[in-house]
Short mmCIF file of C-alpha atoms in Angstrom, two decimals:
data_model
loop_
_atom_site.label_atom_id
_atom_site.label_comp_id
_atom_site.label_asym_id
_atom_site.label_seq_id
_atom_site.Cartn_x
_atom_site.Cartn_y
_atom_site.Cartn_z
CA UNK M 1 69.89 166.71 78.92
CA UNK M 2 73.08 165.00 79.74
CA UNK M 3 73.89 162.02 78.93
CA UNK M 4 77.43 159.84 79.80
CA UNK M 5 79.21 158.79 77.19
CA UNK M 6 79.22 155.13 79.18
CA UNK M 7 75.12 155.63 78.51
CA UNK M 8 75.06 154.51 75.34
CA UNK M 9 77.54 151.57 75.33
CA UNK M 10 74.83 150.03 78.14
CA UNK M 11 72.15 147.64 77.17
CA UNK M 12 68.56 148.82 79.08
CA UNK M 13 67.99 145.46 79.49
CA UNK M 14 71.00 144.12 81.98
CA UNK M 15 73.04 146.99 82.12
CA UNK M 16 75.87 145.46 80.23
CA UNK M 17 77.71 146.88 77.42
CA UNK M 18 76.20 145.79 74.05
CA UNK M 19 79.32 143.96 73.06
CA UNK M 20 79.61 142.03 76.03
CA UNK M 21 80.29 139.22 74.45
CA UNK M 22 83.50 141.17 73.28
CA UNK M 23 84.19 142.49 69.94
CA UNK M 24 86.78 140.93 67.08
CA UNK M 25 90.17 142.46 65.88
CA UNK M 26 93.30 141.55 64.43
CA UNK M 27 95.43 144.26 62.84
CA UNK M 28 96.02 143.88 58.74
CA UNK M 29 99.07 145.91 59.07
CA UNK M 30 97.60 147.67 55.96
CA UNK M 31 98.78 151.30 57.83
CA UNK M 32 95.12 152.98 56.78
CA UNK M 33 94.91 153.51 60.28
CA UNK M 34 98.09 155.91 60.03
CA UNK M 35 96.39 158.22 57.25
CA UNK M 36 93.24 159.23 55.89
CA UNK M 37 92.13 163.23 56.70
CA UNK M 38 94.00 165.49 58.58
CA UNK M 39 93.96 164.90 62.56
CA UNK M 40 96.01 164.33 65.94
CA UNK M 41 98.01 161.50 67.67
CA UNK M 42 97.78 163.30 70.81
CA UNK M 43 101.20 162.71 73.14
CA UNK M 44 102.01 163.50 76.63
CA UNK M 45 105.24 163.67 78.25
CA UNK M 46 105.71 160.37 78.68
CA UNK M 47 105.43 158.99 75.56
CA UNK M 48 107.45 161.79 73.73
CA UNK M 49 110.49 160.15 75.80
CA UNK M 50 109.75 156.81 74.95
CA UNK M 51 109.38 157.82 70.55
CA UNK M 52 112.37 159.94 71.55
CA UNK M 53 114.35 156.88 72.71
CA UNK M 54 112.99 154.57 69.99
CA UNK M 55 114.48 156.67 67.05
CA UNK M 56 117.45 157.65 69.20
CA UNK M 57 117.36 161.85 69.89
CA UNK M 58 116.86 163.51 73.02
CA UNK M 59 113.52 164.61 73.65
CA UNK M 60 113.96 168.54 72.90
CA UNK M 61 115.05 167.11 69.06
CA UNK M 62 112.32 164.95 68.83
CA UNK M 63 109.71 167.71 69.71
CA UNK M 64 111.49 169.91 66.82
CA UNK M 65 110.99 167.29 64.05
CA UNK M 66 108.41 165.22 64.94
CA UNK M 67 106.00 166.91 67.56
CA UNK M 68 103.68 169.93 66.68
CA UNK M 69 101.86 171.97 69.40
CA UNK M 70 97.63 172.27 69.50
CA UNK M 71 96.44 174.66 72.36
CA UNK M 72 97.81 173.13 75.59
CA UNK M 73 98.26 169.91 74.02
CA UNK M 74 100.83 168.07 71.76
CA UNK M 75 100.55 165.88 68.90
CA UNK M 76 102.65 164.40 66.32
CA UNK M 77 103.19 165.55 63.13
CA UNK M 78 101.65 164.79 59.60
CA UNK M 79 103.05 164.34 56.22
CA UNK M 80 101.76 167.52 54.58
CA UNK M 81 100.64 166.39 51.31
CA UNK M 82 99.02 162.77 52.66
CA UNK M 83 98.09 163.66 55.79
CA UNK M 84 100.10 160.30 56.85
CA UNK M 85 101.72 159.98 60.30
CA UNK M 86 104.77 160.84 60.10
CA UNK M 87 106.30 157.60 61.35
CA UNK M 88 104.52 156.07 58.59
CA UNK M 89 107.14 154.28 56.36
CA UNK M 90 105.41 154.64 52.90
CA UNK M 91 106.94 151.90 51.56
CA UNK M 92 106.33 149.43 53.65
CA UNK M 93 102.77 151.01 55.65
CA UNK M 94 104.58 149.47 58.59
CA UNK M 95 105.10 152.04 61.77
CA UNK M 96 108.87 153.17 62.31
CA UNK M 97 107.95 153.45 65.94
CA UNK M 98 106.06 150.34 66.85
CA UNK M 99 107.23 149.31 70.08
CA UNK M 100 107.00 152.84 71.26
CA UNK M 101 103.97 153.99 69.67
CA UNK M 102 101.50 156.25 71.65
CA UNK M 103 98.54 154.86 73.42
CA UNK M 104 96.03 156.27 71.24
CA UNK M 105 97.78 154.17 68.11
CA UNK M 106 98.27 151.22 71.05
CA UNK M 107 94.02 151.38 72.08
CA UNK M 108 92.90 151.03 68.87
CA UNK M 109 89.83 150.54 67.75
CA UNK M 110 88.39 149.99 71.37
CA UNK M 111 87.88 153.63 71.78
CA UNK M 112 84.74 154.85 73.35
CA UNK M 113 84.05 156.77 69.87
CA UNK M 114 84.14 153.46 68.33
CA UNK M 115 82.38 151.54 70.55
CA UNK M 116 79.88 153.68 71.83
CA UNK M 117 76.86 152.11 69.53
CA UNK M 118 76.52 148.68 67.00
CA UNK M 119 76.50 151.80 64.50
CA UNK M 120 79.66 153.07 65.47
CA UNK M 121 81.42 149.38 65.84
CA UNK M 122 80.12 148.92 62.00
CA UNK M 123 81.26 152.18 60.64
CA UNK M 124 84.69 151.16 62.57
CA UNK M 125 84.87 147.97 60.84
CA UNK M 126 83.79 149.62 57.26
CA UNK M 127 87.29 151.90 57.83
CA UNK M 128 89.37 149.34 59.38
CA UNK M 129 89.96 145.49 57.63
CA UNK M 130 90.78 144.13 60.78
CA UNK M 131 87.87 145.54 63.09
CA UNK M 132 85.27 142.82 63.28
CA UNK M 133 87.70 139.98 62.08
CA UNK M 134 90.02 138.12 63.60
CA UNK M 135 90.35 137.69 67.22
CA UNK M 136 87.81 137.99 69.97
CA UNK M 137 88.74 140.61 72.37
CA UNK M 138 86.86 139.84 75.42
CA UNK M 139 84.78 142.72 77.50
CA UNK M 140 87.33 143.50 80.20
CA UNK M 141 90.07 144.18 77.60
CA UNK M 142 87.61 146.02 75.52
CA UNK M 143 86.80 148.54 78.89
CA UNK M 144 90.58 148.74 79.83
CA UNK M 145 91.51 149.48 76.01
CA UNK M 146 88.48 152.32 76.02
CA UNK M 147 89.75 153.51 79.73
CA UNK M 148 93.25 154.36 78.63
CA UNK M 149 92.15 156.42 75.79
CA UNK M 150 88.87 158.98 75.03
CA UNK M 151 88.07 159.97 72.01
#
């Protein structure tokens, strides 16, 4: 049976997402976030310009160094040996690319993975020092945030 992944998020009771009181989050800055096991930061074409611009190469460079190729899709690259982002500055955990940074890195942790179930939301919060503290991010910027970005 089929079920939509907007099932779960729903109370039975009111129809309302179980966190419709919102959910809390401030980012640490800590840069766990940008490492861990091997994975994607999924880019289109629009946001390969916009990392292109920020570190100041055209956008065929910037696919050379920073951008690898997955199927039909595109994601950036990863440190071989850490697994970190590679706009990771190790020094400093800080991202090189802030102000330009993709919206998957820009939706975090309100994606419908993470929010799906209290289960989820807690595991999020276990991997992630600033999910569950800090500021209360209220239920419409919670659904936008999840909207923009699926997985």
């Amino acid at each position: 049976v089929f079920v939509p992944s907007w099932f779960n998020r729903m109370s039975q009771s009111n129809n309302q997402p179980w966190y419709k009181d919102g959910l809390q989050f401030q980012c640490t800055g800590c840069g766990d976030c940008c490492t861990g096991a091997p994975g994607y930061v999924w880019v289109n074409k629009e946001e390969i310009a916009a990392l292109a611009a920020e570190v100041g190469v055209d956008v065929p460079e910037f696919e050379k160094l920073y951008v690898r190729r997955i199927g039909n899709r595109k994601s950036l690259k990863e440190l071989k040996k850490s697994y970190d982002c590679i706009f990771l500055d190790a020094d400093t955990r800080k991202c090189r690319v802030y102000v330009a940074r993709p919206r998957q890195c820009r939706t975090w942790p309100f994606w419908d993975s993470n929010i799906r179930t209290p289960a989820a939301w807690a595991h999020t919060c276990e991997v992630c020092a600033g999910s569950g503290t800090g500021k209360l991010h209220q239920l419409e910027v919670i659904e936008e945030q999840a909207a923009v970005f699926k997985l």
